[in-house]
mmCIF file with all atom_site columns, C-alpha atoms in Angstrom:
data_model
loop_
_atom_site.group_PDB
_atom_site.id
_atom_site.type_symbol
_atom_site.label_atom_id
_atom_site.label_alt_id
_atom_site.label_comp_id
_atom_site.label_asym_id
_atom_site.label_entity_id
_atom_site.label_seq_id
_atom_site.pdbx_PDB_ins_code
_atom_site.Cartn_x
_atom_site.Cartn_y
_atom_site.Cartn_z
_atom_site.occupancy
_atom_site.B_iso_or_equiv
_atom_site.pdbx_formal_charge
_atom_site.auth_seq_id
_atom_site.auth_comp_id
_atom_site.auth_asym_id
_atom_site.auth_atom_id
_atom_site.pdbx_PDB_model_num
ATOM 1   C CA . UNK S 1 1   ? 38.906  19.707 -0.583  1.00 0.00 ? 25  UNK S CA 1
ATOM 2   C CA . UNK S 1 2   ? 36.839  22.793 -1.383  1.00 0.00 ? 26  UNK S CA 1
ATOM 3   C CA . UNK S 1 3   ? 33.193  21.901 -1.864  1.00 0.00 ? 27  UNK S CA 1
ATOM 4   C CA . UNK S 1 4   ? 31.400  25.214 -2.491  1.00 0.00 ? 28  UNK S CA 1
ATOM 5   C CA . UNK S 1 5   ? 32.240  28.906 -2.519  1.00 0.00 ? 29  UNK S CA 1
ATOM 6   C CA . UNK S 1 6   ? 30.750  30.806 0.416   1.00 0.00 ? 30  UNK S CA 1
ATOM 7   C CA . UNK S 1 7   ? 28.032  32.699 -1.547  1.00 0.00 ? 31  UNK S CA 1
ATOM 8   C CA . UNK S 1 8   ? 26.780  29.575 -3.278  1.00 0.00 ? 32  UNK S CA 1
ATOM 9   C CA . UNK S 1 9   ? 26.874  27.578 -0.051  1.00 0.00 ? 33  UNK S CA 1
ATOM 10  C CA . UNK S 1 10  ? 24.836  30.215 1.764   1.00 0.00 ? 34  UNK S CA 1
ATOM 11  C CA . UNK S 1 11  ? 22.300  30.426 -1.028  1.00 0.00 ? 35  UNK S CA 1
ATOM 12  C CA . UNK S 1 12  ? 21.955  26.681 -1.137  1.00 0.00 ? 36  UNK S CA 1
ATOM 13  C CA . UNK S 1 13  ? 21.496  26.479 2.608   1.00 0.00 ? 37  UNK S CA 1
ATOM 14  C CA . UNK S 1 14  ? 18.632  28.952 2.426   1.00 0.00 ? 38  UNK S CA 1
ATOM 15  C CA . UNK S 1 15  ? 16.720  27.355 -0.408  1.00 0.00 ? 39  UNK S CA 1
ATOM 16  C CA . UNK S 1 16  ? 17.353  23.798 0.737   1.00 0.00 ? 40  UNK S CA 1
ATOM 17  C CA . UNK S 1 17  ? 16.008  24.619 4.198   1.00 0.00 ? 41  UNK S CA 1
ATOM 18  C CA . UNK S 1 18  ? 12.821  25.878 2.572   1.00 0.00 ? 42  UNK S CA 1
ATOM 19  C CA . UNK S 1 19  ? 12.638  22.872 0.296   1.00 0.00 ? 43  UNK S CA 1
ATOM 20  C CA . UNK S 1 20  ? 12.853  20.557 3.290   1.00 0.00 ? 44  UNK S CA 1
ATOM 21  C CA . UNK S 1 21  ? 9.888   22.230 4.966   1.00 0.00 ? 45  UNK S CA 1
ATOM 22  C CA . UNK S 1 22  ? 6.605   20.431 4.270   1.00 0.00 ? 46  UNK S CA 1
ATOM 23  C CA . UNK S 1 23  ? 4.607   21.738 7.223   1.00 0.00 ? 47  UNK S CA 1
ATOM 24  C CA . UNK S 1 24  ? 1.862   23.968 5.746   1.00 0.00 ? 48  UNK S CA 1
ATOM 25  C CA . UNK S 1 25  ? 2.017   26.355 8.702   1.00 0.00 ? 49  UNK S CA 1
ATOM 26  C CA . UNK S 1 26  ? 5.731   26.911 8.172   1.00 0.00 ? 50  UNK S CA 1
ATOM 27  C CA . UNK S 1 27  ? 5.521   27.278 4.409   1.00 0.00 ? 51  UNK S CA 1
ATOM 28  C CA . UNK S 1 28  ? 2.659   29.751 4.682   1.00 0.00 ? 52  UNK S CA 1
ATOM 29  C CA . UNK S 1 29  ? 4.194   31.916 7.399   1.00 0.00 ? 53  UNK S CA 1
ATOM 30  C CA . UNK S 1 30  ? 5.465   34.452 4.834   1.00 0.00 ? 54  UNK S CA 1
ATOM 31  C CA . UNK S 1 31  ? 2.344   36.059 3.292   1.00 0.00 ? 55  UNK S CA 1
ATOM 32  C CA . UNK S 1 32  ? 4.475   37.881 0.721   1.00 0.00 ? 56  UNK S CA 1
ATOM 33  C CA . UNK S 1 33  ? 5.355   34.665 -1.107  1.00 0.00 ? 57  UNK S CA 1
ATOM 34  C CA . UNK S 1 34  ? 2.842   33.274 -3.592  1.00 0.00 ? 58  UNK S CA 1
ATOM 35  C CA . UNK S 1 35  ? 2.604   29.527 -3.969  1.00 0.00 ? 59  UNK S CA 1
ATOM 36  C CA . UNK S 1 36  ? 4.293   29.858 -7.356  1.00 0.00 ? 60  UNK S CA 1
ATOM 37  C CA . UNK S 1 37  ? 7.215   31.672 -5.699  1.00 0.00 ? 61  UNK S CA 1
ATOM 38  C CA . UNK S 1 38  ? 7.360   29.059 -2.955  1.00 0.00 ? 62  UNK S CA 1
ATOM 39  C CA . UNK S 1 39  ? 7.422   26.353 -5.597  1.00 0.00 ? 63  UNK S CA 1
ATOM 40  C CA . UNK S 1 40  ? 10.264  28.127 -7.371  1.00 0.00 ? 64  UNK S CA 1
ATOM 41  C CA . UNK S 1 41  ? 12.307  28.320 -4.168  1.00 0.00 ? 65  UNK S CA 1
ATOM 42  C CA . UNK S 1 42  ? 11.632  24.696 -3.342  1.00 0.00 ? 66  UNK S CA 1
ATOM 43  C CA . UNK S 1 43  ? 12.658  23.649 -6.843  1.00 0.00 ? 67  UNK S CA 1
ATOM 44  C CA . UNK S 1 44  ? 15.724  25.865 -6.752  1.00 0.00 ? 68  UNK S CA 1
ATOM 45  C CA . UNK S 1 45  ? 16.893  24.345 -3.493  1.00 0.00 ? 69  UNK S CA 1
ATOM 46  C CA . UNK S 1 46  ? 16.432  20.787 -4.680  1.00 0.00 ? 70  UNK S CA 1
ATOM 47  C CA . UNK S 1 47  ? 17.987  21.604 -8.059  1.00 0.00 ? 71  UNK S CA 1
ATOM 48  C CA . UNK S 1 48  ? 20.999  23.312 -6.519  1.00 0.00 ? 72  UNK S CA 1
ATOM 49  C CA . UNK S 1 49  ? 21.743  20.337 -4.321  1.00 0.00 ? 73  UNK S CA 1
ATOM 50  C CA . UNK S 1 50  ? 21.198  17.797 -7.092  1.00 0.00 ? 74  UNK S CA 1
ATOM 51  C CA . UNK S 1 51  ? 23.226  19.826 -9.581  1.00 0.00 ? 75  UNK S CA 1
ATOM 52  C CA . UNK S 1 52  ? 26.147  20.189 -7.197  1.00 0.00 ? 76  UNK S CA 1
ATOM 53  C CA . UNK S 1 53  ? 26.255  16.531 -6.282  1.00 0.00 ? 77  UNK S CA 1
ATOM 54  C CA . UNK S 1 54  ? 26.013  15.420 -9.918  1.00 0.00 ? 78  UNK S CA 1
ATOM 55  C CA . UNK S 1 55  ? 29.118  17.275 -11.066 1.00 0.00 ? 79  UNK S CA 1
ATOM 56  C CA . UNK S 1 56  ? 31.910  14.854 -11.701 1.00 0.00 ? 80  UNK S CA 1
ATOM 57  C CA . UNK S 1 57  ? 34.492  17.436 -12.760 1.00 0.00 ? 81  UNK S CA 1
ATOM 58  C CA . UNK S 1 58  ? 34.894  19.101 -9.368  1.00 0.00 ? 82  UNK S CA 1
ATOM 59  C CA . UNK S 1 59  ? 33.025  22.253 -10.413 1.00 0.00 ? 83  UNK S CA 1
ATOM 60  C CA . UNK S 1 60  ? 30.255  21.950 -7.888  1.00 0.00 ? 84  UNK S CA 1
ATOM 61  C CA . UNK S 1 61  ? 29.541  25.678 -7.752  1.00 0.00 ? 85  UNK S CA 1
ATOM 62  C CA . UNK S 1 62  ? 28.651  25.647 -11.446 1.00 0.00 ? 86  UNK S CA 1
ATOM 63  C CA . UNK S 1 63  ? 26.523  22.550 -10.993 1.00 0.00 ? 87  UNK S CA 1
ATOM 64  C CA . UNK S 1 64  ? 24.705  24.156 -8.080  1.00 0.00 ? 88  UNK S CA 1
ATOM 65  C CA . UNK S 1 65  ? 23.917  27.309 -10.063 1.00 0.00 ? 89  UNK S CA 1
ATOM 66  C CA . UNK S 1 66  ? 22.692  25.381 -13.104 1.00 0.00 ? 90  UNK S CA 1
ATOM 67  C CA . UNK S 1 67  ? 20.647  23.076 -10.897 1.00 0.00 ? 91  UNK S CA 1
ATOM 68  C CA . UNK S 1 68  ? 19.106  26.006 -9.052  1.00 0.00 ? 92  UNK S CA 1
ATOM 69  C CA . UNK S 1 69  ? 18.044  27.709 -12.294 1.00 0.00 ? 93  UNK S CA 1
ATOM 70  C CA . UNK S 1 70  ? 16.532  24.551 -13.781 1.00 0.00 ? 94  UNK S CA 1
ATOM 71  C CA . UNK S 1 71  ? 14.962  23.471 -10.503 1.00 0.00 ? 95  UNK S CA 1
ATOM 72  C CA . UNK S 1 72  ? 13.555  26.933 -9.903  1.00 0.00 ? 96  UNK S CA 1
ATOM 73  C CA . UNK S 1 73  ? 11.865  26.987 -13.299 1.00 0.00 ? 97  UNK S CA 1
ATOM 74  C CA . UNK S 1 74  ? 10.364  23.546 -12.733 1.00 0.00 ? 98  UNK S CA 1
ATOM 75  C CA . UNK S 1 75  ? 9.290   24.490 -9.226  1.00 0.00 ? 99  UNK S CA 1
ATOM 76  C CA . UNK S 1 76  ? 7.614   27.680 -10.427 1.00 0.00 ? 100 UNK S CA 1
ATOM 77  C CA . UNK S 1 77  ? 5.628   25.666 -12.966 1.00 0.00 ? 101 UNK S CA 1
ATOM 78  C CA . UNK S 1 78  ? 4.589   23.202 -10.267 1.00 0.00 ? 102 UNK S CA 1
ATOM 79  C CA . UNK S 1 79  ? 3.569   26.045 -7.969  1.00 0.00 ? 103 UNK S CA 1
ATOM 80  C CA . UNK S 1 80  ? 1.489   27.661 -10.708 1.00 0.00 ? 104 UNK S CA 1
ATOM 81  C CA . UNK S 1 81  ? -0.294  24.400 -11.529 1.00 0.00 ? 105 UNK S CA 1
ATOM 82  C CA . UNK S 1 82  ? -1.035  23.834 -7.847  1.00 0.00 ? 106 UNK S CA 1
ATOM 83  C CA . UNK S 1 83  ? -2.532  27.325 -7.609  1.00 0.00 ? 107 UNK S CA 1
ATOM 84  C CA . UNK S 1 84  ? -4.773  26.529 -10.565 1.00 0.00 ? 108 UNK S CA 1
ATOM 85  C CA . UNK S 1 85  ? -5.789  23.108 -9.269  1.00 0.00 ? 109 UNK S CA 1
ATOM 86  C CA . UNK S 1 86  ? -6.499  24.500 -5.803  1.00 0.00 ? 110 UNK S CA 1
ATOM 87  C CA . UNK S 1 87  ? -8.750  27.240 -7.201  1.00 0.00 ? 111 UNK S CA 1
ATOM 88  C CA . UNK S 1 88  ? -10.670 24.762 -9.347  1.00 0.00 ? 112 UNK S CA 1
ATOM 89  C CA . UNK S 1 89  ? -11.127 22.320 -6.461  1.00 0.00 ? 113 UNK S CA 1
ATOM 90  C CA . UNK S 1 90  ? -12.462 25.055 -4.184  1.00 0.00 ? 114 UNK S CA 1
ATOM 91  C CA . UNK S 1 91  ? -14.882 26.140 -6.907  1.00 0.00 ? 115 UNK S CA 1
ATOM 92  C CA . UNK S 1 92  ? -16.075 22.654 -7.822  1.00 0.00 ? 116 UNK S CA 1
ATOM 93  C CA . UNK S 1 93  ? -16.319 21.239 -4.289  1.00 0.00 ? 117 UNK S CA 1
ATOM 94  C CA . UNK S 1 94  ? -18.046 24.284 -2.835  1.00 0.00 ? 118 UNK S CA 1
ATOM 95  C CA . UNK S 1 95  ? -17.921 22.663 0.597   1.00 0.00 ? 119 UNK S CA 1
ATOM 96  C CA . UNK S 1 96  ? -16.480 24.564 3.545   1.00 0.00 ? 120 UNK S CA 1
ATOM 97  C CA . UNK S 1 97  ? -16.097 21.301 5.483   1.00 0.00 ? 121 UNK S CA 1
ATOM 98  C CA . UNK S 1 98  ? -13.457 20.103 3.009   1.00 0.00 ? 122 UNK S CA 1
ATOM 99  C CA . UNK S 1 99  ? -10.126 21.722 3.834   1.00 0.00 ? 123 UNK S CA 1
ATOM 100 C CA . UNK S 1 100 ? -7.645  22.375 1.022   1.00 0.00 ? 124 UNK S CA 1
ATOM 101 C CA . UNK S 1 101 ? -4.086  23.341 1.943   1.00 0.00 ? 125 UNK S CA 1
ATOM 102 C CA . UNK S 1 102 ? -1.573  24.443 -0.685  1.00 0.00 ? 126 UNK S CA 1
ATOM 103 C CA . UNK S 1 103 ? 1.991   24.250 0.645   1.00 0.00 ? 127 UNK S CA 1
ATOM 104 C CA . UNK S 1 104 ? 3.682   25.285 -2.600  1.00 0.00 ? 128 UNK S CA 1
ATOM 105 C CA . UNK S 1 105 ? 4.876   21.768 -3.392  1.00 0.00 ? 129 UNK S CA 1
ATOM 106 C CA . UNK S 1 106 ? 1.669   19.775 -2.766  1.00 0.00 ? 130 UNK S CA 1
ATOM 107 C CA . UNK S 1 107 ? -2.060  20.016 -2.166  1.00 0.00 ? 131 UNK S CA 1
ATOM 108 C CA . UNK S 1 108 ? -3.630  18.451 0.906   1.00 0.00 ? 132 UNK S CA 1
ATOM 109 C CA . UNK S 1 109 ? -7.367  17.791 0.647   1.00 0.00 ? 133 UNK S CA 1
ATOM 110 C CA . UNK S 1 110 ? -8.733  16.872 4.071   1.00 0.00 ? 134 UNK S CA 1
ATOM 111 C CA . UNK S 1 111 ? -12.169 15.288 4.301   1.00 0.00 ? 135 UNK S CA 1
ATOM 112 C CA . UNK S 1 112 ? -13.744 14.825 7.755   1.00 0.00 ? 136 UNK S CA 1
ATOM 113 C CA . UNK S 1 113 ? -15.000 11.350 8.602   1.00 0.00 ? 137 UNK S CA 1
ATOM 114 C CA . UNK S 1 114 ? -18.554 12.627 8.860   1.00 0.00 ? 138 UNK S CA 1
ATOM 115 C CA . UNK S 1 115 ? -18.491 13.502 5.153   1.00 0.00 ? 139 UNK S CA 1
ATOM 116 C CA . UNK S 1 116 ? -17.628 9.928  4.212   1.00 0.00 ? 140 UNK S CA 1
ATOM 117 C CA . UNK S 1 117 ? -18.277 7.260  6.817   1.00 0.00 ? 141 UNK S CA 1
ATOM 118 C CA . UNK S 1 118 ? -20.698 6.153  9.478   1.00 0.00 ? 142 UNK S CA 1
ATOM 119 C CA . UNK S 1 119 ? -19.173 5.575  12.916  1.00 0.00 ? 143 UNK S CA 1
ATOM 120 C CA . UNK S 1 120 ? -16.813 2.567  12.952  1.00 0.00 ? 144 UNK S CA 1
ATOM 121 C CA . UNK S 1 121 ? -17.452 1.932  9.250   1.00 0.00 ? 145 UNK S CA 1
ATOM 122 C CA . UNK S 1 122 ? -14.954 1.929  6.397   1.00 0.00 ? 146 UNK S CA 1
ATOM 123 C CA . UNK S 1 123 ? -17.565 1.869  3.616   1.00 0.00 ? 147 UNK S CA 1
ATOM 124 C CA . UNK S 1 124 ? -18.068 5.259  2.023   1.00 0.00 ? 148 UNK S CA 1
ATOM 125 C CA . UNK S 1 125 ? -21.754 6.105  2.069   1.00 0.00 ? 149 UNK S CA 1
ATOM 126 C CA . UNK S 1 126 ? -23.159 6.213  -1.484  1.00 0.00 ? 150 UNK S CA 1
ATOM 127 C CA . UNK S 1 127 ? -24.834 9.571  -0.846  1.00 0.00 ? 151 UNK S CA 1
ATOM 128 C CA . UNK S 1 128 ? -21.503 11.080 0.256   1.00 0.00 ? 152 UNK S CA 1
ATOM 129 C CA . UNK S 1 129 ? -19.314 10.086 -2.699  1.00 0.00 ? 153 UNK S CA 1
ATOM 130 C CA . UNK S 1 130 ? -19.849 13.202 -4.815  1.00 0.00 ? 154 UNK S CA 1
ATOM 131 C CA . UNK S 1 131 ? -16.904 15.056 -3.286  1.00 0.00 ? 155 UNK S CA 1
ATOM 132 C CA . UNK S 1 132 ? -14.597 12.143 -4.085  1.00 0.00 ? 156 UNK S CA 1
ATOM 133 C CA . UNK S 1 133 ? -15.766 12.069 -7.702  1.00 0.00 ? 157 UNK S CA 1
ATOM 134 C CA . UNK S 1 134 ? -15.046 15.788 -7.904  1.00 0.00 ? 158 UNK S CA 1
ATOM 135 C CA . UNK S 1 135 ? -11.527 15.223 -6.570  1.00 0.00 ? 159 UNK S CA 1
ATOM 136 C CA . UNK S 1 136 ? -11.064 12.335 -9.007  1.00 0.00 ? 160 UNK S CA 1
ATOM 137 C CA . UNK S 1 137 ? -12.010 14.607 -11.911 1.00 0.00 ? 161 UNK S CA 1
ATOM 138 C CA . UNK S 1 138 ? -9.392  17.120 -10.786 1.00 0.00 ? 162 UNK S CA 1
ATOM 139 C CA . UNK S 1 139 ? -6.758  14.393 -10.535 1.00 0.00 ? 163 UNK S CA 1
ATOM 140 C CA . UNK S 1 140 ? -7.509  13.352 -14.090 1.00 0.00 ? 164 UNK S CA 1
ATOM 141 C CA . UNK S 1 141 ? -7.287  16.946 -15.308 1.00 0.00 ? 165 UNK S CA 1
ATOM 142 C CA . UNK S 1 142 ? -3.852  17.239 -13.679 1.00 0.00 ? 166 UNK S CA 1
ATOM 143 C CA . UNK S 1 143 ? -2.264  13.839 -14.374 1.00 0.00 ? 167 UNK S CA 1
ATOM 144 C CA . UNK S 1 144 ? 1.343   14.814 -13.519 1.00 0.00 ? 168 UNK S CA 1
ATOM 145 C CA . UNK S 1 145 ? 1.110   13.865 -9.864  1.00 0.00 ? 169 UNK S CA 1
ATOM 146 C CA . UNK S 1 146 ? 1.106   10.980 -7.452  1.00 0.00 ? 170 UNK S CA 1
ATOM 147 C CA . UNK S 1 147 ? -1.498  10.732 -4.717  1.00 0.00 ? 171 UNK S CA 1
ATOM 148 C CA . UNK S 1 148 ? -1.287  9.563  -1.126  1.00 0.00 ? 172 UNK S CA 1
ATOM 149 C CA . UNK S 1 149 ? -4.577  8.675  0.565   1.00 0.00 ? 173 UNK S CA 1
ATOM 150 C CA . UNK S 1 150 ? -4.052  8.748  4.330   1.00 0.00 ? 174 UNK S CA 1
ATOM 151 C CA . UNK S 1 151 ? -6.597  7.671  6.936   1.00 0.00 ? 175 UNK S CA 1
ATOM 152 C CA . UNK S 1 152 ? -6.668  9.103  10.474  1.00 0.00 ? 176 UNK S CA 1
ATOM 153 C CA . UNK S 1 153 ? -8.797  8.408  13.545  1.00 0.00 ? 177 UNK S CA 1
ATOM 154 C CA . UNK S 1 154 ? -9.312  9.914  16.978  1.00 0.00 ? 178 UNK S CA 1
ATOM 155 C CA . UNK S 1 155 ? -7.914  8.194  20.065  1.00 0.00 ? 179 UNK S CA 1
ATOM 156 C CA . UNK S 1 156 ? -11.138 6.557  21.272  1.00 0.00 ? 180 UNK S CA 1
ATOM 157 C CA . UNK S 1 157 ? -10.907 2.786  21.550  1.00 0.00 ? 181 UNK S CA 1
ATOM 158 C CA . UNK S 1 158 ? -8.060  0.398  20.924  1.00 0.00 ? 182 UNK S CA 1
ATOM 159 C CA . UNK S 1 159 ? -5.045  1.798  19.054  1.00 0.00 ? 183 UNK S CA 1
ATOM 160 C CA . UNK S 1 160 ? -4.598  -1.352 16.957  1.00 0.00 ? 184 UNK S CA 1
ATOM 161 C CA . UNK S 1 161 ? -8.265  -1.253 15.935  1.00 0.00 ? 185 UNK S CA 1
ATOM 162 C CA . UNK S 1 162 ? -7.944  2.417  15.001  1.00 0.00 ? 186 UNK S CA 1
ATOM 163 C CA . UNK S 1 163 ? -4.887  1.633  12.892  1.00 0.00 ? 187 UNK S CA 1
ATOM 164 C CA . UNK S 1 164 ? -6.755  -1.040 10.931  1.00 0.00 ? 188 UNK S CA 1
ATOM 165 C CA . UNK S 1 165 ? -9.783  1.226  10.540  1.00 0.00 ? 189 UNK S CA 1
ATOM 166 C CA . UNK S 1 166 ? -7.644  4.053  9.166   1.00 0.00 ? 190 UNK S CA 1
ATOM 167 C CA . UNK S 1 167 ? -6.025  1.697  6.653   1.00 0.00 ? 191 UNK S CA 1
ATOM 168 C CA . UNK S 1 168 ? -9.397  0.385  5.480   1.00 0.00 ? 192 UNK S CA 1
ATOM 169 C CA . UNK S 1 169 ? -10.845 3.867  5.141   1.00 0.00 ? 193 UNK S CA 1
ATOM 170 C CA . UNK S 1 170 ? -7.866  4.992  3.091   1.00 0.00 ? 194 UNK S CA 1
ATOM 171 C CA . UNK S 1 171 ? -8.325  1.937  0.893   1.00 0.00 ? 195 UNK S CA 1
ATOM 172 C CA . UNK S 1 172 ? -12.042 2.647  0.441   1.00 0.00 ? 196 UNK S CA 1
ATOM 173 C CA . UNK S 1 173 ? -11.411 6.238  -0.630  1.00 0.00 ? 197 UNK S CA 1
ATOM 174 C CA . UNK S 1 174 ? -8.657  5.153  -3.019  1.00 0.00 ? 198 UNK S CA 1
ATOM 175 C CA . UNK S 1 175 ? -11.011 2.543  -4.454  1.00 0.00 ? 199 UNK S CA 1
ATOM 176 C CA . UNK S 1 176 ? -13.600 5.186  -5.308  1.00 0.00 ? 200 UNK S CA 1
ATOM 177 C CA . UNK S 1 177 ? -10.948 7.391  -6.909  1.00 0.00 ? 201 UNK S CA 1
ATOM 178 C CA . UNK S 1 178 ? -9.908  4.430  -9.071  1.00 0.00 ? 202 UNK S CA 1
ATOM 179 C CA . UNK S 1 179 ? -13.532 3.638  -9.940  1.00 0.00 ? 203 UNK S CA 1
ATOM 180 C CA . UNK S 1 180 ? -13.841 7.257  -11.050 1.00 0.00 ? 204 UNK S CA 1
ATOM 181 C CA . UNK S 1 181 ? -10.938 6.843  -13.470 1.00 0.00 ? 205 UNK S CA 1
ATOM 182 C CA . UNK S 1 182 ? -7.753  7.663  -11.530 1.00 0.00 ? 206 UNK S CA 1
ATOM 183 C CA . UNK S 1 183 ? -4.874  5.421  -12.608 1.00 0.00 ? 207 UNK S CA 1
ATOM 184 C CA . UNK S 1 184 ? -4.137  2.932  -9.796  1.00 0.00 ? 208 UNK S CA 1
ATOM 185 C CA . UNK S 1 185 ? -0.371  3.306  -10.150 1.00 0.00 ? 209 UNK S CA 1
ATOM 186 C CA . UNK S 1 186 ? -0.658  6.937  -9.046  1.00 0.00 ? 210 UNK S CA 1
ATOM 187 C CA . UNK S 1 187 ? -2.253  6.001  -5.718  1.00 0.00 ? 211 UNK S CA 1
ATOM 188 C CA . UNK S 1 188 ? -0.710  4.973  -2.408  1.00 0.00 ? 212 UNK S CA 1
ATOM 189 C CA . UNK S 1 189 ? -2.850  4.197  0.648   1.00 0.00 ? 213 UNK S CA 1
ATOM 190 C CA . UNK S 1 190 ? -1.585  4.783  4.189   1.00 0.00 ? 214 UNK S CA 1
ATOM 191 C CA . UNK S 1 191 ? -3.174  4.334  7.612   1.00 0.00 ? 215 UNK S CA 1
ATOM 192 C CA . UNK S 1 192 ? -1.972  6.541  10.466  1.00 0.00 ? 216 UNK S CA 1
ATOM 193 C CA . UNK S 1 193 ? -4.526  5.484  13.059  1.00 0.00 ? 217 UNK S CA 1
ATOM 194 C CA . UNK S 1 194 ? -4.558  7.881  15.996  1.00 0.00 ? 218 UNK S CA 1
ATOM 195 C CA . UNK S 1 195 ? -0.857  8.808  15.700  1.00 0.00 ? 219 UNK S CA 1
ATOM 196 C CA . UNK S 1 196 ? -1.171  12.173 13.895  1.00 0.00 ? 220 UNK S CA 1
ATOM 197 C CA . UNK S 1 197 ? -3.918  14.262 15.527  1.00 0.00 ? 221 UNK S CA 1
ATOM 198 C CA . UNK S 1 198 ? -4.453  17.821 14.345  1.00 0.00 ? 222 UNK S CA 1
ATOM 199 C CA . UNK S 1 199 ? -6.502  18.797 17.413  1.00 0.00 ? 223 UNK S CA 1
ATOM 200 C CA . UNK S 1 200 ? -7.075  17.724 21.009  1.00 0.00 ? 224 UNK S CA 1
ATOM 201 C CA . UNK S 1 201 ? -8.654  14.325 21.623  1.00 0.00 ? 225 UNK S CA 1
ATOM 202 C CA . UNK S 1 202 ? -9.997  15.600 24.941  1.00 0.00 ? 226 UNK S CA 1
ATOM 203 C CA . UNK S 1 203 ? -13.179 17.063 23.476  1.00 0.00 ? 227 UNK S CA 1
ATOM 204 C CA . UNK S 1 204 ? -15.676 16.150 20.770  1.00 0.00 ? 228 UNK S CA 1
ATOM 205 C CA . UNK S 1 205 ? -14.794 19.052 18.488  1.00 0.00 ? 229 UNK S CA 1
ATOM 206 C CA . UNK S 1 206 ? -11.145 18.025 18.450  1.00 0.00 ? 230 UNK S CA 1
ATOM 207 C CA . UNK S 1 207 ? -11.954 14.366 17.909  1.00 0.00 ? 231 UNK S CA 1
ATOM 208 C CA . UNK S 1 208 ? -14.108 15.289 14.908  1.00 0.00 ? 232 UNK S CA 1
ATOM 209 C CA . UNK S 1 209 ? -11.140 17.095 13.343  1.00 0.00 ? 233 UNK S CA 1
ATOM 210 C CA . UNK S 1 210 ? -8.856  14.124 13.930  1.00 0.00 ? 234 UNK S CA 1
ATOM 211 C CA . UNK S 1 211 ? -11.233 11.690 12.216  1.00 0.00 ? 235 UNK S CA 1
ATOM 212 C CA . UNK S 1 212 ? -10.368 12.410 8.616   1.00 0.00 ? 236 UNK S CA 1
ATOM 213 C CA . UNK S 1 213 ? -8.976  11.160 5.319   1.00 0.00 ? 237 UNK S CA 1
ATOM 214 C CA . UNK S 1 214 ? -6.319  13.253 3.617   1.00 0.00 ? 238 UNK S CA 1
ATOM 215 C CA . UNK S 1 215 ? -5.721  13.146 -0.130  1.00 0.00 ? 239 UNK S CA 1
ATOM 216 C CA . UNK S 1 216 ? -2.216  14.491 -0.736  1.00 0.00 ? 240 UNK S CA 1
ATOM 217 C CA . UNK S 1 217 ? -1.451  15.504 -4.320  1.00 0.00 ? 241 UNK S CA 1
ATOM 218 C CA . UNK S 1 218 ? 2.298   15.433 -5.061  1.00 0.00 ? 242 UNK S CA 1
ATOM 219 C CA . UNK S 1 219 ? 3.247   16.897 -8.457  1.00 0.00 ? 243 UNK S CA 1
ATOM 220 C CA . UNK S 1 220 ? 5.869   15.124 -10.515 1.00 0.00 ? 244 UNK S CA 1
ATOM 221 C CA . UNK S 1 221 ? 8.297   17.145 -12.612 1.00 0.00 ? 245 UNK S CA 1
#
């Protein structure tokens, strides 16, 4: 049975491979693509695949093309909104210690532990909550998204303890976002413990980078 013509299959393979890529370093390796363009490609890839698989009349090429066009338009809109939200967050936070990564299909706001918690604590210090209220305001201004709050630790101490600490820290941050007006149903809390370091745990500078909470903003079409 013939599934796709060669040109459509090749096009789909290209855009789907980009759509599957969620690593910021990989998505940002082409400086000639704006985030809006990346969003369009991601949407086109997902739309092409969904459109092809949804065709019940055997005309999968047509479904792929229609899906790619619709998905690309949606993806471009998502990419544009992410560009806008990223720019506003950078302006309103005004804090170089808060890292904001725009992958074209999501925003990742990474807050170091030292901006939020005392050592071994999962209670956000009252004097350090302003950044979270700023993020909450942005989330309310852009309501078409779901949010993952992910806690991370360094590798010092017991792994099971670090896992629990990361879960509690994620829950504390999510709690403040909800107190600031973010709808609870949009939020998911996740603890990664020491399992996803972004730097070496062999020195203090690396450990400081690994101790963080990430707020991942995932637009919904």
